[in-house]
Amino acid sequence: MKLYKPFFLLPFALVACKDKPQEQKKPNILFIMTDDHTTQAISAYGGRMVSTPNIDRIANEGIRFDNCYATNALSGPSRACVLTGKFGHVNGFTDNAKTFDGDQETFPKILKRNGYQTAIVGKWHLISEPQGFDYWSILSGQHEQGDYYDPDFLENGKNIQEKGYVTDIITDKAIEYIKDRDTSKPFALMLHHKAPHRNWMPAERHLGIFNDSVFPEPDNLFDDYSTRSRAPKEQDMSIAKTLTNYWDLKLATGDELAKDNFPDKRFKAVYDRMPASTKEKWNKVYEQRIKEYRTRNMKGRELVSWKYQQYMRDYLATTLAVDEGIGKVLKYLEDIGELDNTIIVYTSDQGFFLGEHGFFDKRFMYEECQRMPLVMRYPKLIEAGCTTSAMSMNVDFAPTFLDIAGLEVPADMQGKSLLPVLKDKAHAPAGWRKSVYYHYFEYPAEHSVKRHYGIRTERYKLIHFYNDIDEWEMYDLKTDPKEMNNIYGRLEYADLQKELMSILSQNRDMYKDNVE
Ligand code: SGN
Ligand code: CA
């Protein structure tokens, strides 16, 4: 039977295309997701530290979601939610030590069964081999996080090492894929960058670009965690204590790195992957930083402030290649006339702390990392320049893509299609959800963030650190957007607390989460 398929389909497709109005053609889907790119570092979200003109273009010519949240601010779990439209306790991938059960239903599989050609390039992080893709080329080195320079890939099951800078390679793979696609079918391409993930190694052309910049410190860089539970006090993700001198702050000279007995083997290994010309520039650029560190003998707050500046310089520099790459892909789509036929989505697997509460990394159900950037462009449906406060979650991506492709959303997907919001000039339809749910599981583990679940409503947040300790936090985000003042247990908020408790248990029931 299979042999005859093209002969039947071709004439039918030609007739169908001729007769159908343009709008009925299924859109291509370009789903761009970065790793740890937070809204504070995106100018479309008002981030003033760096400019991201190409991400901003997607927002300006489309829609910006201001209330999109991760349901577990960690890479593997967020990616599993995106693929399945289900929470971690249902899809099974609750923490980064899990292996994704690739036999379960995912949106790429459904798209593929329904006439889409599907592909993923870049970060995958789900351990089991991707299913549901005609083409896949995923990062494979460093526990599937990949390397910044000369990264290893697993491409349709074959190990390869690419030469160059990871963000540029992933961008080029995406463009090549679009170039080589079967033009008779729509495509769904997941373009997933490694950047700006730790340890923040910029492209050669961006090395040292922010060396003369001084970034504003968040006003809670020296948070003392008073009024909060033990959880933020007992984490291991602070700029003060956790950032390491070599891997994170790059405080080693080329001569030191060249020695066989250099103490940080992993840092030496990623440094050794760089070509000689890059090493040369790298050493020149970091020389000043190393000298300053070794001569100034900084301590206490002065040292934390200094480390914060170095962290920002490297993190923000890695976002530049991401934005440039997006510009390149948008231009390519424009050149081949597919820009307006493609729904373009930009997001990140979660947000990230840029010094807020004294932190880097993510994991906590606090605004900076629970919030995901989300902008979309598709002029056939979305009015340019919209912003929406409709509450959305990473489990909504799968149903949204299926809905946009005109396909039925499986009843067991827990997310909701965002199509009604896109269609109605960013307005959430009547009865739209008024809260989002969160559950973080990875403890004990790196960064020591205790397990917790909670809800965020349009104004409030309630968090239960249920494991190891049994403590709660509650915030009024209108009066306390930086979550500094825990109001849980305060008499004057007793009624509100009761109401939030009830919303929390409704969410746990609705999403069938009884894990604790
Ligand atoms: C690595 C990082 C952590 C980070 C996790 C998870 N350590 O283990 O800082 O939290 O990845 O990140 S590092 O020493 O290897 O840089 S995630 O985004 O992939 O979930
Ligand atoms: Ca991540």
Coordinates of C-alpha atoms and ligand atoms in Angstrom, one line a residue:
M1 CA 0.0 0.0 0.0
K2 CA 2.7 2.4 1.0
L3 CA 4.2 2.3 -2.5
Y4 CA 1.1 3.8 -4.0
K5 CA 0.7 6.6 -1.5
P6 CA 2.6 9.3 -3.4
F7 CA 0.8 8.6 -6.6
F8 CA -2.6 9.1 -4.9
L9 CA -1.6 12.0 -2.9
L10 CA 0.2 14.1 -5.5
P11 CA -2.6 14.9 -7.9
F12 CA -5.1 15.3 -5.0
A13 CA -2.7 17.7 -3.3
L14 CA -2.3 19.8 -6.4
V15 CA -6.0 20.1 -6.9
A16 CA -6.6 20.8 -3.2
C17 CA -4.0 23.5 -3.1
K18 CA -5.4 25.2 -6.2
D19 CA -8.9 25.2 -4.9
K20 CA -8.2 26.0 -1.3
P21 CA -7.9 29.6 -0.1
Q22 CA -4.4 30.3 1.2
E23 CA -5.5 30.4 4.9
Q24 CA -6.4 26.8 4.9
K25 CA -2.9 25.6 4.3
K26 CA -1.5 24.1 7.5
P27 CA 1.0 26.4 9.1
N28 CA 4.6 25.4 9.6
I29 CA 5.6 25.3 13.2
L30 CA 9.0 26.7 14.3
F31 CA 9.4 26.1 18.0
I32 CA 12.5 27.8 19.4
M33 CA 13.4 27.0 22.9
T34 CA 16.6 28.1 24.8
D35 CA 18.0 26.7 28.0
D36 CA 17.8 29.1 31.0
H37 CA 17.0 32.3 29.1
T38 CA 15.1 34.4 31.5
T39 CA 12.7 37.4 30.9
Q40 CA 15.1 39.8 32.7
A41 CA 17.5 39.3 29.9
I42 CA 15.1 39.9 27.0
S43 CA 14.4 43.5 25.9
A44 CA 10.9 42.6 24.8
Y45 CA 10.2 42.0 28.5
G46 CA 11.7 45.3 29.5
G47 CA 15.1 43.7 30.4
R48 CA 17.5 46.6 30.1
M49 CA 20.8 44.8 30.4
V50 CA 21.0 43.5 26.9
S51 CA 19.2 44.0 23.6
T52 CA 17.5 41.1 21.9
P53 CA 16.2 42.7 18.7
N54 CA 15.2 39.5 16.9
I55 CA 13.2 38.0 19.8
D56 CA 11.6 41.5 20.2
R57 CA 10.7 41.4 16.5
I58 CA 8.7 38.2 17.1
A59 CA 6.9 39.9 20.0
N60 CA 6.3 43.2 18.2
E61 CA 4.9 41.4 15.1
G62 CA 3.0 39.0 17.3
I63 CA 2.1 38.4 20.9
R64 CA 3.9 38.5 24.2
F65 CA 2.7 36.3 27.1
D66 CA 3.4 37.9 30.4
N67 CA 2.2 35.1 32.6
C68 CA 3.6 31.9 31.2
Y69 CA 4.9 29.5 33.8
A70 CA 7.0 26.4 34.0
T71 CA 5.4 23.6 36.0
N72 CA 8.8 22.5 37.3
A73 CA 11.7 24.9 36.6
L74 CA 14.2 22.4 35.4
S75 CA 15.2 21.4 31.9
G76 CA 14.3 17.7 31.4
P77 CA 11.0 18.0 33.3
S78 CA 10.0 21.1 31.4
R79 CA 10.8 19.5 28.1
A80 CA 8.8 16.4 28.9
C81 CA 5.8 18.6 29.8
V82 CA 6.2 20.5 26.5
L83 CA 6.2 17.3 24.5
T84 CA 3.4 15.5 26.3
G85 CA 1.1 18.3 27.5
K86 CA 1.2 16.5 30.8
F87 CA 2.7 17.3 34.2
G88 CA 5.8 15.4 35.4
H89 CA 4.0 13.2 37.9
V90 CA 1.9 11.9 34.9
N91 CA 4.6 11.7 32.1
G92 CA 7.1 10.3 34.6
F93 CA 9.9 12.7 34.0
T94 CA 10.0 14.5 37.4
D95 CA 13.7 15.2 37.6
N96 CA 16.8 15.3 35.5
A97 CA 17.9 11.8 36.7
K98 CA 14.9 10.2 35.0
T99 CA 14.7 8.6 31.5
F100 CA 11.8 9.8 29.3
D101 CA 9.4 7.0 28.3
G102 CA 9.6 7.7 24.6
D103 CA 6.7 5.3 23.8
Q104 CA 4.1 7.7 25.2
E105 CA 2.1 10.1 23.1
T106 CA 3.7 13.4 22.2
F107 CA 2.7 16.3 19.9
P108 CA 5.4 15.7 17.3
K109 CA 4.2 12.1 16.9
I110 CA 0.6 13.3 16.3
L111 CA 1.8 16.0 13.9
K112 CA 3.9 13.4 12.0
R113 CA 1.0 11.0 11.7
N114 CA -1.1 13.8 10.3
G115 CA 1.0 15.0 7.4
Y116 CA 3.7 17.1 9.1
Q117 CA 7.4 16.5 8.6
T118 CA 9.0 16.8 12.1
A119 CA 12.5 17.5 13.3
I120 CA 14.4 18.5 16.4
V121 CA 17.9 20.1 16.5
G122 CA 19.9 21.0 19.6
K123 CA 19.2 20.2 23.2
W124 CA 17.0 17.2 24.0
H125 CA 18.0 16.1 27.5
L126 CA 15.6 13.3 27.9
I127 CA 18.1 10.4 27.7
S128 CA 16.0 8.0 25.6
E129 CA 16.2 8.4 21.9
P130 CA 13.8 10.9 20.3
Q131 CA 10.6 9.4 18.8
G132 CA 8.2 11.1 16.5
F133 CA 10.8 13.0 14.4
D134 CA 11.8 12.4 10.8
Y135 CA 15.1 14.1 11.5
W136 CA 16.9 14.6 14.8
S137 CA 20.3 16.0 15.7
I138 CA 20.7 16.4 19.4
L139 CA 23.5 17.4 21.7
S140 CA 25.1 14.4 23.3
G141 CA 28.2 15.4 25.3
Q142 CA 28.2 16.4 29.1
H143 CA 25.2 14.5 30.2
E144 CA 23.2 15.6 27.2
Q145 CA 23.8 19.3 28.1
G146 CA 26.3 19.5 25.2
D147 CA 29.5 21.6 24.8
Y148 CA 29.8 25.2 23.8
Y149 CA 32.7 24.5 21.4
D150 CA 33.0 21.7 18.9
P151 CA 30.0 19.9 20.4
D152 CA 29.1 16.2 20.0
F153 CA 25.7 15.4 18.5
L154 CA 23.7 12.2 18.1
E155 CA 22.2 12.6 14.7
N156 CA 19.5 10.1 13.7
G157 CA 21.3 7.6 16.0
K158 CA 24.8 8.3 14.8
N159 CA 27.6 10.0 16.9
I160 CA 29.2 13.0 15.2
Q161 CA 31.3 15.9 16.4
E162 CA 30.7 19.3 14.8
K163 CA 33.3 22.1 14.5
G164 CA 32.4 25.5 15.7
Y165 CA 30.2 27.3 18.3
V166 CA 27.1 25.4 19.5
T167 CA 24.5 28.2 19.0
D168 CA 25.7 28.8 15.4
I169 CA 25.8 25.1 14.6
I170 CA 22.2 24.6 15.9
T171 CA 21.0 27.6 13.9
D172 CA 22.7 26.3 10.7
K173 CA 21.3 22.8 11.2
A174 CA 17.8 24.4 11.5
I175 CA 18.2 26.4 8.3
E176 CA 19.7 23.4 6.4
Y177 CA 16.7 21.3 7.5
I178 CA 14.2 23.9 6.3
K179 CA 16.2 24.2 3.0
D180 CA 16.1 20.4 2.5
R181 CA 12.5 19.9 3.5
D182 CA 9.8 18.3 1.4
T183 CA 8.0 21.4 0.2
S184 CA 4.7 19.5 -0.3
K185 CA 4.3 19.1 3.5
P186 CA 4.2 21.6 6.4
F187 CA 7.1 21.3 8.8
A188 CA 7.3 21.3 12.6
L189 CA 10.8 22.1 13.7
M190 CA 12.0 22.2 17.3
L191 CA 15.1 24.4 17.4
H192 CA 16.5 24.0 20.9
H193 CA 19.6 25.9 22.0
K194 CA 22.0 25.0 24.8
A195 CA 22.7 28.7 25.5
P196 CA 22.6 30.4 27.8
H197 CA 23.1 27.4 30.1
R198 CA 25.9 27.3 32.7
N199 CA 28.9 27.6 32.3
W200 CA 28.2 30.5 30.0
M201 CA 30.9 30.4 27.3
P202 CA 30.3 33.1 24.7
A203 CA 31.0 32.8 21.0
E204 CA 34.5 33.9 20.0
R205 CA 33.0 37.1 18.4
H206 CA 31.3 38.0 21.7
L207 CA 34.2 37.3 24.0
G208 CA 34.8 40.3 26.2
I209 CA 32.0 42.3 24.7
F210 CA 30.7 43.4 28.1
N211 CA 34.0 43.8 29.8
D212 CA 33.5 47.5 30.2
S213 CA 29.8 47.2 31.2
V214 CA 28.6 47.6 34.7
F215 CA 25.2 45.9 35.2
P216 CA 22.7 47.1 37.8
E217 CA 22.6 44.8 40.8
P218 CA 19.2 43.5 41.8
D219 CA 18.2 45.2 45.1
N220 CA 17.9 41.8 46.8
L221 CA 21.3 40.5 45.8
F222 CA 22.1 40.4 49.5
D223 CA 18.8 38.9 50.6
D224 CA 19.0 37.6 54.2
Y225 CA 15.9 35.4 53.7
S226 CA 14.3 36.6 56.9
T227 CA 10.5 35.8 57.1
R228 CA 11.1 32.9 54.6
S229 CA 11.2 29.2 55.2
R230 CA 14.4 27.2 55.6
A231 CA 14.3 26.3 51.9
P232 CA 15.9 29.4 50.4
K233 CA 18.3 29.6 53.3
E234 CA 19.6 26.1 52.8
Q235 CA 20.0 26.1 49.0
D236 CA 23.4 25.8 47.3
M237 CA 23.0 28.1 44.3
S238 CA 24.3 31.4 45.6
I239 CA 26.6 33.8 43.8
A240 CA 28.5 34.2 47.1
K241 CA 29.2 30.5 47.8
T242 CA 28.3 28.3 44.8
L243 CA 29.9 29.9 41.8
T244 CA 33.3 28.3 41.2
N245 CA 36.4 30.2 40.3
Y246 CA 37.3 28.1 37.2
W247 CA 34.1 26.6 35.7
D248 CA 31.9 29.6 36.3
L249 CA 34.2 32.6 36.7
K250 CA 37.0 31.5 34.4
L251 CA 39.7 32.6 36.7
A252 CA 42.6 30.6 35.1
T253 CA 45.3 31.7 32.7
G254 CA 46.1 29.9 29.5
D255 CA 49.4 28.8 31.0
E256 CA 47.6 27.3 34.0
L257 CA 45.0 25.6 31.8
A258 CA 47.7 24.1 29.6
K259 CA 49.1 22.0 32.5
D260 CA 48.1 18.4 32.7
N261 CA 47.5 18.7 36.4
F262 CA 45.1 21.6 36.2
P263 CA 42.7 21.0 39.1
D264 CA 39.3 21.5 37.3
K265 CA 39.3 18.7 34.7
R266 CA 36.0 19.6 33.3
F267 CA 36.9 23.2 32.7
K268 CA 40.1 22.1 31.1
A269 CA 38.2 19.8 28.9
V270 CA 35.8 22.4 27.6
Y271 CA 38.7 24.9 27.2
D272 CA 40.7 22.3 25.2
R273 CA 37.8 21.9 22.8
M274 CA 38.3 25.5 21.6
P275 CA 40.3 26.2 18.5
A276 CA 43.7 27.9 19.0
S277 CA 42.5 31.2 17.7
T278 CA 39.6 31.2 20.2
K279 CA 41.9 30.3 23.0
E280 CA 44.1 33.2 22.2
K281 CA 41.2 35.6 22.3
W282 CA 39.8 34.0 25.4
N283 CA 43.1 34.3 27.3
K284 CA 43.5 38.0 26.3
V285 CA 39.9 38.8 27.3
Y286 CA 40.0 37.0 30.7
E287 CA 43.5 38.3 31.6
Q288 CA 42.2 41.5 33.0
R289 CA 39.6 39.7 35.1
I290 CA 42.1 37.3 36.5
K291 CA 44.6 40.1 37.3
E292 CA 41.9 42.1 39.1
Y293 CA 40.8 39.1 41.1
R294 CA 44.3 38.3 42.2
T295 CA 45.4 41.8 43.0
R296 CA 42.4 43.3 44.7
N297 CA 42.0 40.8 47.5
M298 CA 38.2 41.4 47.7
K299 CA 36.1 40.0 50.5
G300 CA 32.5 39.9 51.6
R301 CA 30.0 42.0 49.7
E302 CA 32.6 43.6 47.5
L303 CA 33.5 40.1 46.2
V304 CA 29.9 39.1 45.7
S305 CA 29.2 42.2 43.7
W306 CA 32.3 41.6 41.6
K307 CA 31.4 38.0 41.0
Y308 CA 27.9 39.1 40.0
Q309 CA 29.4 41.4 37.3
Q310 CA 31.5 38.6 35.9
Y311 CA 28.5 36.2 35.9
M312 CA 26.4 38.8 34.0
R313 CA 29.1 39.5 31.5
D314 CA 29.4 35.9 30.5
Y315 CA 25.7 34.9 30.7
L316 CA 24.5 37.9 28.7
A317 CA 27.3 37.4 26.1
T318 CA 26.0 33.9 25.4
T319 CA 22.5 35.3 24.7
L320 CA 23.8 37.4 21.8
A321 CA 24.5 34.4 19.4
V322 CA 21.0 33.1 20.3
D323 CA 19.4 36.3 19.2
E324 CA 21.6 36.6 16.1
G325 CA 20.7 33.0 15.1
I326 CA 17.0 33.8 15.5
G327 CA 17.5 36.8 13.2
K328 CA 19.2 34.5 10.6
V329 CA 16.3 32.0 10.7
L330 CA 13.6 34.7 10.4
K331 CA 15.5 36.1 7.4
Y332 CA 15.8 32.8 5.8
L333 CA 12.0 32.1 6.2
E334 CA 11.4 35.6 4.8
D335 CA 13.7 34.9 1.8
I336 CA 11.9 31.7 0.9
G337 CA 8.4 33.2 1.4
E338 CA 7.5 31.1 4.4
L339 CA 7.7 33.6 7.2
D340 CA 3.9 34.3 7.3
N341 CA 3.0 30.6 6.8
T342 CA 5.0 29.7 9.9
I343 CA 3.9 30.0 13.5
I344 CA 7.1 31.1 15.3
V345 CA 7.3 30.5 19.0
Y346 CA 10.2 31.7 21.2
T347 CA 10.5 30.4 24.8
S348 CA 12.9 28.9 27.3
D349 CA 12.7 25.8 29.3
Q350 CA 12.4 28.0 32.4
G351 CA 13.6 31.3 33.7
F352 CA 16.7 32.0 35.7
F353 CA 18.0 34.0 38.6
L354 CA 20.3 36.8 37.6
G355 CA 21.4 37.6 41.2
E356 CA 17.9 38.0 42.6
H357 CA 17.9 36.6 46.2
G358 CA 21.6 36.2 45.7
F359 CA 21.0 33.3 43.4
F360 CA 21.9 31.9 40.0
D361 CA 20.2 28.8 38.6
K362 CA 16.4 28.1 38.9
R363 CA 14.3 25.3 40.5
F364 CA 12.5 27.5 43.0
M365 CA 8.9 28.5 42.5
Y366 CA 9.9 32.2 42.6
E367 CA 9.0 34.6 39.8
E368 CA 12.4 34.9 38.1
C369 CA 12.6 31.3 37.2
Q370 CA 9.0 30.0 37.3
R371 CA 8.1 32.5 34.6
M372 CA 9.0 31.5 31.0
P373 CA 9.4 34.0 28.2
L374 CA 6.8 33.3 25.5
V375 CA 6.4 35.2 22.3
M376 CA 4.7 34.1 19.1
R377 CA 4.3 35.4 15.6
Y378 CA 1.7 34.2 13.1
P379 CA 0.1 37.2 11.4
K380 CA -2.7 35.1 9.9
L381 CA -4.1 34.7 13.4
I382 CA -2.3 37.0 15.8
E383 CA -2.6 40.7 15.7
A384 CA 0.8 42.5 15.9
G385 CA 1.9 44.0 19.1
C386 CA -0.5 42.2 21.5
T387 CA 0.4 41.4 25.1
T388 CA -1.6 39.1 27.3
S389 CA -1.8 38.3 31.0
A390 CA -3.7 35.0 30.3
M391 CA -2.1 32.4 32.6
S392 CA -0.4 29.7 30.7
M393 CA 2.0 26.8 31.4
N394 CA 4.5 24.7 29.5
V395 CA 1.9 21.9 29.4
D396 CA -0.1 24.2 27.0
F397 CA 2.3 24.0 24.2
A398 CA 1.4 20.6 22.9
P399 CA -2.4 21.2 22.8
T400 CA -1.7 24.7 21.2
F401 CA 0.4 23.2 18.3
L402 CA -2.2 20.5 17.7
D403 CA -5.1 23.0 17.7
I404 CA -3.3 25.3 15.3
A405 CA -2.7 22.4 13.0
G406 CA -6.4 21.7 13.1
L407 CA -6.0 18.4 14.9
E408 CA -7.9 17.0 17.8
V409 CA -6.2 17.4 21.2
P410 CA -6.1 14.1 23.1
A411 CA -8.5 14.2 26.1
D412 CA -5.7 13.2 28.5
M413 CA -3.5 16.1 27.8
Q414 CA -3.6 18.3 30.9
G415 CA -2.7 21.6 29.2
K416 CA -5.1 23.9 27.3
S417 CA -4.8 25.2 23.8
L418 CA -3.8 28.9 23.7
L419 CA -5.5 29.3 20.3
P420 CA -8.5 31.2 21.7
V421 CA -6.1 33.7 23.3
L422 CA -4.2 34.1 20.0
K423 CA -7.4 34.5 18.0
D424 CA -9.1 37.0 20.3
K425 CA -6.5 39.8 20.3
A426 CA -4.8 38.3 23.4
H427 CA -8.0 38.1 25.5
A428 CA -8.5 35.0 27.6
P429 CA -11.9 33.4 26.9
A430 CA -14.5 33.4 29.7
G431 CA -13.8 30.7 32.2
W432 CA -10.0 30.6 31.5
R433 CA -7.8 29.3 34.4
K434 CA -7.1 31.8 37.2
S435 CA -4.1 29.9 38.7
V436 CA -1.1 27.8 37.6
Y437 CA 0.3 24.7 39.3
Y438 CA 3.9 23.9 40.1
H439 CA 5.8 20.9 41.5
Y440 CA 9.6 20.6 41.8
F441 CA 11.0 17.2 42.7
E442 CA 14.8 17.1 42.4
Y443 CA 16.0 16.8 46.0
P444 CA 18.4 15.8 47.4
A445 CA 20.5 16.9 44.4
E446 CA 22.8 19.6 43.0
H447 CA 21.9 23.1 44.3
S448 CA 19.9 21.6 47.3
V449 CA 16.5 23.0 46.5
K450 CA 13.9 21.2 48.6
R451 CA 10.9 19.7 47.0
H452 CA 7.9 21.9 46.8
Y453 CA 4.5 22.4 45.1
G454 CA 2.3 25.4 45.0
I455 CA 0.0 27.6 43.0
R456 CA 0.3 31.1 41.6
T457 CA -2.9 33.0 41.0
E458 CA -3.1 36.4 39.3
R459 CA -2.1 38.1 42.5
Y460 CA -0.8 35.6 45.1
K461 CA 1.5 32.7 45.5
L462 CA 1.3 29.8 47.9
I463 CA 4.2 27.3 48.2
H464 CA 4.6 24.2 50.3
F465 CA 8.1 22.8 51.0
Y466 CA 6.8 19.5 52.0
N467 CA 9.9 17.3 52.1
D468 CA 12.8 17.5 54.6
I469 CA 11.0 20.4 56.1
D470 CA 7.3 21.1 56.3
E471 CA 7.1 24.8 55.8
W472 CA 5.0 27.2 53.7
E473 CA 5.5 30.5 52.0
M474 CA 2.8 32.9 50.7
Y475 CA 3.3 36.1 48.8
D476 CA 1.2 39.1 47.7
L477 CA 2.8 39.7 44.3
K478 CA 1.1 43.1 43.9
T479 CA 2.6 44.6 47.1
D480 CA 5.7 42.3 47.1
P481 CA 6.7 41.4 43.5
K482 CA 10.2 40.3 44.6
E483 CA 8.8 37.8 47.1
M484 CA 10.7 39.1 50.1
N485 CA 7.9 39.1 52.7
N486 CA 6.4 35.7 53.5
I487 CA 2.9 36.3 54.8
Y488 CA 2.0 32.7 55.5
G489 CA 0.5 32.2 58.9
R490 CA -0.1 35.9 59.5
L491 CA -3.4 36.4 61.3
E492 CA -4.5 39.3 59.0
Y493 CA -4.3 37.0 56.0
A494 CA -6.1 34.0 57.5
D495 CA -9.1 34.2 55.1
L496 CA -6.9 34.6 52.0
Q497 CA -4.7 31.7 53.2
K498 CA -7.7 29.5 53.5
E499 CA -8.8 30.5 50.0
L500 CA -5.4 29.8 48.5
M501 CA -5.2 26.5 50.3
S502 CA -8.5 25.5 48.7
I503 CA -7.3 26.6 45.2
L504 CA -4.1 24.5 45.8
S505 CA -6.0 21.4 46.6
Q506 CA -8.4 21.9 43.7
N507 CA -5.3 22.1 41.4
R508 CA -3.8 19.0 42.9
D509 CA -7.1 17.2 42.4
M510 CA -7.6 18.5 38.9
Y511 CA -4.1 17.4 37.8
K512 CA -4.2 14.2 39.8
D513 CA -1.1 15.0 41.8
N514 CA -1.0 13.2 45.1
V515 CA 2.8 12.9 45.3
E516 CA 4.4 14.2 48.4
Ligands
SGN1 C1 24.1 21.2 35.4 C2 24.6 22.5 36.1 C3 23.6 22.9 37.1 C4 22.2 22.9 36.6 C5 21.8 21.6 36.0 C6 20.5 21.5 35.4 N1 25.9 22.3 36.7 O1 24.2 20.1 36.2 O2 24.0 24.2 37.6 O3 21.3 23.3 37.6 O4 22.8 21.3 35.0 O5 20.2 22.4 34.4 S1 27.2 22.3 35.9 O6 28.3 22.3 36.9 O7 27.2 21.2 35.0 O8 27.2 23.6 35.1 S2 19.1 22.1 33.4 O9 18.7 23.4 32.8 O10 19.7 21.3 32.4 O11 18.0 21.5 34.1
CA2 CA 17.3 24.8 31.6

